[in-house]
Short mmCIF file of C-alpha atoms in Angstrom, two decimals:
data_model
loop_
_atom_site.label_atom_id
_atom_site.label_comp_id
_atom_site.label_asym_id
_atom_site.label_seq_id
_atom_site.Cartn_x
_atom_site.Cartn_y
_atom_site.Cartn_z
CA UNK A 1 -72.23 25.97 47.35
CA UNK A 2 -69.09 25.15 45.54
CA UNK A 3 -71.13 26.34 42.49
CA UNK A 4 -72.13 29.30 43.56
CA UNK A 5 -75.79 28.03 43.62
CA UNK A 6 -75.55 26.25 40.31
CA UNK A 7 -77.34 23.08 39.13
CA UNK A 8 -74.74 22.64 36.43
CA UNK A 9 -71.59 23.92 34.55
CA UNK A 10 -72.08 22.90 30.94
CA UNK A 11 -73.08 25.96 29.12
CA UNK A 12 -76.69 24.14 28.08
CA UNK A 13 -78.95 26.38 26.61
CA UNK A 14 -82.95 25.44 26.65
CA UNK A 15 -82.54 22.22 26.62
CA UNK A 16 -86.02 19.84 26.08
CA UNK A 17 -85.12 16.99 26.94
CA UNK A 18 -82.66 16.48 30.32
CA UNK A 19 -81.46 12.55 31.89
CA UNK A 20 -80.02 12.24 35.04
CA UNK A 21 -77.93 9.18 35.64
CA UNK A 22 -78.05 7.94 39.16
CA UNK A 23 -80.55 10.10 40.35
CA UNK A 24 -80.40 8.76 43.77
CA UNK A 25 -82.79 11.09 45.55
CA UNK A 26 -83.95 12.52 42.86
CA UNK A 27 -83.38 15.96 44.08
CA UNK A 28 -81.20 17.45 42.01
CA UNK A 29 -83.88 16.10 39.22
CA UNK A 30 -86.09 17.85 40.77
CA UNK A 31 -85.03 20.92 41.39
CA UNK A 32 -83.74 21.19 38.10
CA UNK A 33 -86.82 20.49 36.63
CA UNK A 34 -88.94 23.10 38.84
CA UNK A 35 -86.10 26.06 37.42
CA UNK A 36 -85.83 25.22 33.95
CA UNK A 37 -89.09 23.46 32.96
CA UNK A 38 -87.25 20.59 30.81
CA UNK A 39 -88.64 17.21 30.61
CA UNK A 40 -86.32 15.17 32.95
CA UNK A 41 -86.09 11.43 33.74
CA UNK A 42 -84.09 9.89 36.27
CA UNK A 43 -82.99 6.31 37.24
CA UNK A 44 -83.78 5.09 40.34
CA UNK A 45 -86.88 4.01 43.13
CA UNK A 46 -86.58 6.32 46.58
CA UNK A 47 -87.64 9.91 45.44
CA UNK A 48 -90.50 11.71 47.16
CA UNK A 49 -94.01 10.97 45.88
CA UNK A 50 -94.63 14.59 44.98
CA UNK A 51 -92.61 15.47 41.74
CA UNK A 52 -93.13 18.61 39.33
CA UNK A 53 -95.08 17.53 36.01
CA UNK A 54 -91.94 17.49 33.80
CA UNK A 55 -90.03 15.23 36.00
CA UNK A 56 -90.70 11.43 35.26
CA UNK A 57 -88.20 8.65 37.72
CA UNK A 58 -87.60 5.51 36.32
CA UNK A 59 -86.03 2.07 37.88
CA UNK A 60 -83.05 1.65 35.33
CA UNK A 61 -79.57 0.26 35.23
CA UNK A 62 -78.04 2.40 33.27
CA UNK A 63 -74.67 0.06 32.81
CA UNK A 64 -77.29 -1.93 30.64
CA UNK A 65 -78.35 -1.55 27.27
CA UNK A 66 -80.79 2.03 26.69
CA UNK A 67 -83.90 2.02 24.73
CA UNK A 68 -84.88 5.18 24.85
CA UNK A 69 -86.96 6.21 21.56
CA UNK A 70 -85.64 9.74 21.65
CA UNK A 71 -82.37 11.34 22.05
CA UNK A 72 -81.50 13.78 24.94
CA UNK A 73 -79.85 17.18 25.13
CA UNK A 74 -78.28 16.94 28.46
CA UNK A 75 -77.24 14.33 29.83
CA UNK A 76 -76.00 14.34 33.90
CA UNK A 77 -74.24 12.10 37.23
CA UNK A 78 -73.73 13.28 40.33
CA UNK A 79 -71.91 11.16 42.55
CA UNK A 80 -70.77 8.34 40.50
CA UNK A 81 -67.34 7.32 41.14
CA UNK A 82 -67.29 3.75 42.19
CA UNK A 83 -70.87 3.17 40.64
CA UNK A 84 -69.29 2.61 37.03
CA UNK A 85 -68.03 -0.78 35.43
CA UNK A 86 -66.94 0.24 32.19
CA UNK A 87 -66.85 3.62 31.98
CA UNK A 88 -65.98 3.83 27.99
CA UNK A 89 -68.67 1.86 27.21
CA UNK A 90 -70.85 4.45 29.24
CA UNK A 91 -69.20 7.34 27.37
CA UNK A 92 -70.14 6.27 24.05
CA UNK A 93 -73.56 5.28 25.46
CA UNK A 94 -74.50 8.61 26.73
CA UNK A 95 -73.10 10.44 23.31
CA UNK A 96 -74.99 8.07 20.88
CA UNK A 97 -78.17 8.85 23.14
CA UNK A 98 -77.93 13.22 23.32
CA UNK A 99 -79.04 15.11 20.15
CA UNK A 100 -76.38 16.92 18.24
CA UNK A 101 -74.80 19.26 19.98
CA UNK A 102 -75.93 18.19 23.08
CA UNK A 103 -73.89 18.25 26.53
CA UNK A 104 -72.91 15.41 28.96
CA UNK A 105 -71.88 16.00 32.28
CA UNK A 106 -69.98 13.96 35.17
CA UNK A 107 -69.25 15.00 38.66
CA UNK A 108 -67.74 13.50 42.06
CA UNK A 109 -65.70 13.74 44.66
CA UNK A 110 -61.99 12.49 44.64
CA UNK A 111 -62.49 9.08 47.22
CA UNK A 112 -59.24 10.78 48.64
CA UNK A 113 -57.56 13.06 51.09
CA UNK A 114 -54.79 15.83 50.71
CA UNK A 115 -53.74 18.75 52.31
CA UNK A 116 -51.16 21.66 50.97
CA UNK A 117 -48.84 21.31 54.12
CA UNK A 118 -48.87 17.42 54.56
CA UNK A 119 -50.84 17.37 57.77
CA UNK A 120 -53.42 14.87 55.94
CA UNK A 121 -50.19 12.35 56.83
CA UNK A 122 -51.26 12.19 60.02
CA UNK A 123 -54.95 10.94 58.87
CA UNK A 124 -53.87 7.64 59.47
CA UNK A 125 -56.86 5.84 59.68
CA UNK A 126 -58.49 7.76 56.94
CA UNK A 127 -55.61 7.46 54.70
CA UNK A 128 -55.54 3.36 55.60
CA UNK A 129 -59.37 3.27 54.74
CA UNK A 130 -58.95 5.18 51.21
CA UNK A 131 -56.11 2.70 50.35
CA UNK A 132 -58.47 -0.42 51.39
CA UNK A 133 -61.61 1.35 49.61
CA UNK A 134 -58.86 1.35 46.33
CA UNK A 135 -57.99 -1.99 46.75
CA UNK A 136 -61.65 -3.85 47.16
CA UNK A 137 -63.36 -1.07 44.99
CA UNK A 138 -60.94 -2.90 42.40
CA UNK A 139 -61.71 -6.06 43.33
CA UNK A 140 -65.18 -5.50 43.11
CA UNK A 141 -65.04 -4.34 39.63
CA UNK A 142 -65.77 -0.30 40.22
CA UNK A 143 -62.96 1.75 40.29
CA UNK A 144 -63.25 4.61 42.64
CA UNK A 145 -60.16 6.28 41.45
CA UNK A 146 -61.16 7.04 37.84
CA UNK A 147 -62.79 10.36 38.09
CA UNK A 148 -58.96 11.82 36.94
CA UNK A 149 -59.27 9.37 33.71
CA UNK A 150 -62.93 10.99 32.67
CA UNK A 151 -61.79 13.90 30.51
CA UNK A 152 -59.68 12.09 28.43
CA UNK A 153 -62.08 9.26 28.14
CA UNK A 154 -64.76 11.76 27.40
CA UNK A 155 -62.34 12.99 24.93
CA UNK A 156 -61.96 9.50 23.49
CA UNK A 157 -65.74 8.59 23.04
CA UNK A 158 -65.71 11.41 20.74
CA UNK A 159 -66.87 14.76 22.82
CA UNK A 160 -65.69 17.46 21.68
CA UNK A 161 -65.24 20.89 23.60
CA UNK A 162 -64.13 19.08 27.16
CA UNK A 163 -63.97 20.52 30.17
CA UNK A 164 -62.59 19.99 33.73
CA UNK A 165 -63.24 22.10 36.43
CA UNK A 166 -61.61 21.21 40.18
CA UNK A 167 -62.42 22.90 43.31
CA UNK A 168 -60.64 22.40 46.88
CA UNK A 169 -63.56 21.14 49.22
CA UNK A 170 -62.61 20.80 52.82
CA UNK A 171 -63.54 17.74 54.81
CA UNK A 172 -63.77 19.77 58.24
CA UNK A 173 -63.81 23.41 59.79
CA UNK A 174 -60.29 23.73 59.26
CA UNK A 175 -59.82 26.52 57.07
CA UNK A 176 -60.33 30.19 58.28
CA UNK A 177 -62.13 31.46 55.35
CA UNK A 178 -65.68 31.86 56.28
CA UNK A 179 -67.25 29.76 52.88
CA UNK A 180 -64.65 27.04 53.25
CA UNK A 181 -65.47 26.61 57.05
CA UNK A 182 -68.96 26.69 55.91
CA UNK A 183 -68.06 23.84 53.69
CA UNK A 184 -66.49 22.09 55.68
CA UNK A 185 -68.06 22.00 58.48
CA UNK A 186 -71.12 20.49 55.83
CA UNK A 187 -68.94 17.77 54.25
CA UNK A 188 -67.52 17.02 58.01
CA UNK A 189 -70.98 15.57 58.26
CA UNK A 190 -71.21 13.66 54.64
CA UNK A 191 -67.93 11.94 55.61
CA UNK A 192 -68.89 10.88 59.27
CA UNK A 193 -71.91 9.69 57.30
CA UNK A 194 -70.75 8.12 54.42
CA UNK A 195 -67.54 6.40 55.74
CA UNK A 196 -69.47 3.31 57.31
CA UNK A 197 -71.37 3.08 53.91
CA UNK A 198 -68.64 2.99 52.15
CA UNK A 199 -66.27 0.27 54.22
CA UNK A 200 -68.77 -2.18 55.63
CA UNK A 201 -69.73 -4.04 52.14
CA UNK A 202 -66.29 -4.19 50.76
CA UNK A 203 -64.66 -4.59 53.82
CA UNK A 204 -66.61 -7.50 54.89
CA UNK A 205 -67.23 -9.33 52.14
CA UNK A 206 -64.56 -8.56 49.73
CA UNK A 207 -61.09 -8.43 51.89
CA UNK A 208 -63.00 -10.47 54.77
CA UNK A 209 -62.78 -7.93 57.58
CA UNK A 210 -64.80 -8.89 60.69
CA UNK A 211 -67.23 -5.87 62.41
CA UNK A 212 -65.10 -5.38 65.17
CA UNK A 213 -62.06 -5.04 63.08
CA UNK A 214 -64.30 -2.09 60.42
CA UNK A 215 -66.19 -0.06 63.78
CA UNK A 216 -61.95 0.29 65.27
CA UNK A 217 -60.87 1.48 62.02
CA UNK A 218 -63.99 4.22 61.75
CA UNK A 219 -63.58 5.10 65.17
CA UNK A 220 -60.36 6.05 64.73
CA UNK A 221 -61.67 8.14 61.88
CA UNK A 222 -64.19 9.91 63.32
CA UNK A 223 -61.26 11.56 65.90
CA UNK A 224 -59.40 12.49 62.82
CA UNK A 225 -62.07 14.22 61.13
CA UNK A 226 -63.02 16.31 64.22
CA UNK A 227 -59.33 17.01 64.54
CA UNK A 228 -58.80 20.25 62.50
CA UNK A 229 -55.28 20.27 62.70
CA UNK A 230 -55.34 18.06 60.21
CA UNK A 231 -55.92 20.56 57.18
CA UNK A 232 -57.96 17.80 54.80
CA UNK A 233 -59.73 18.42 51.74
CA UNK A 234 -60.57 16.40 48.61
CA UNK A 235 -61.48 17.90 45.21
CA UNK A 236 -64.40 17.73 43.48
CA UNK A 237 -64.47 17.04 39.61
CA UNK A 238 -66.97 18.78 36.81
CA UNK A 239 -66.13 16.94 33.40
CA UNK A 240 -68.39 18.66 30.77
CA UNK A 241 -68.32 17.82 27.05
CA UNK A 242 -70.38 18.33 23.61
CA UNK A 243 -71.39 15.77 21.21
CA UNK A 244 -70.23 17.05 17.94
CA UNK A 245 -73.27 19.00 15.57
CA UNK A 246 -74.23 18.09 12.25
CA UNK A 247 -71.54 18.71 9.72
CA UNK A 248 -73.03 21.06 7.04
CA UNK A 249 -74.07 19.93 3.68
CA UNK A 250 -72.33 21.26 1.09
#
């Protein structure tokens, strides 16, 4: 929706051969593979059993040496912040694997909270749950504040042409604006969803949080995301980038 029905933003054009990084699902994978016909892999092991003919899943780690015997022209993650150990090495992965030419592109949501007229301050759960996600996410050894860093590390593996787009995605009903209520009202869900999922590992056995003391902190989320006087949003990222062509021959 925030794409106005888009797959994608890099400006690809016909590409042959398409990976998707993370593929999770697998249906972004597929779907792009039923509109554009490309031959398209993905990494992971819980996609449907029926998939179009051009799409092919793999169990991968893709933090782990490729060995793929041909390049790609498009190259894609969705949803990867805090899934990344090095992200340079990644970067320079992904361009020595696409074709000249050929595009790589990163998306996720900011693992964050704002608002324009500081209402998100009085999140205070939510705000003391993104600070503790921060803090273990480190620990861990996945960042899940580096999705600001990607262009210029993009940039620094050697893309060329680099993009950043950033759109305002409400994280409940708040806004009056039809779409954004619309969007909102959607990612009200995801977060309710995704907030256990993304405290009860780290909390538990990274900062040593007991259950009791996890469910009281999400609790008191929950009441602040079906509060919409708290204006909240995060942003979503779209980093985009080129691997350089052939330089002519003289």
């Amino acid at each position: 929706m925030l794409l106005k029905g888009e797959l994608f933003q890099a400006p690809i054009k016909n590409p042959k051969r398409v990976l998707d990084l993370g593929t999770g699902t697998g249906l972004w994978a597929i779907e792009y593979a039923e509109q554009y016909k490309s031959r398209l892999r993905g990494d992971c092991a819980i996609q449907p059993s029926w998939v179009p003919p051009n799409c092919r899943f793999e169990i991968d780690d893709f933090e782990q040496p490729w060995s793929y015997s041909k390049p790609f022209d498009y190259i894609h993650g969705r949803e990867l912040e805090g899934s990344i150990r090095d992200h340079d090495l990644l970067f320079k992965r992904v361009l020595s694997n696409l074709n000249p030419n050929g595009w790589f592109e990163i998306a996720s949501f900011d693992v964050n909270t704002y608002s324009d007229d500081g209402t998100h301050l009085g999140a205070t759960n939510l705000l003391l749950s993104i600070k503790h996600m921060h803090e273990s996410a480190r620990m861990f050894g996945k960042d899940m504040t580096s999705s600001p860093s990607w262009k210029t590390r993009m940039e620094k593996a050697g893309f060329v042409n680099v993009k950043e787009d950033i759109y305002k995605l409400p994280q409940s009903p708040w806004p009056k604006d039809p779409k954004l209520k619309d969007l909102g009202r959607y990612h009200q869900l995801n977060m309710l969803e995704a907030m256990p999922i993304y405290t009860y590992a780290l909390f538990s056995r990274v900062l040593g949080w007991t259950r009791s003391e996890i469910e009281g902190l999400l609790a008191g989320i929950r009441m602040e995301l079906r509060d919409t006087s708290h204006h909240l949003y995060t942003k979503l990222r779209v980093v985009y980038g080129q691997k350089p062509g052939e330089p002519m021959s003289a």
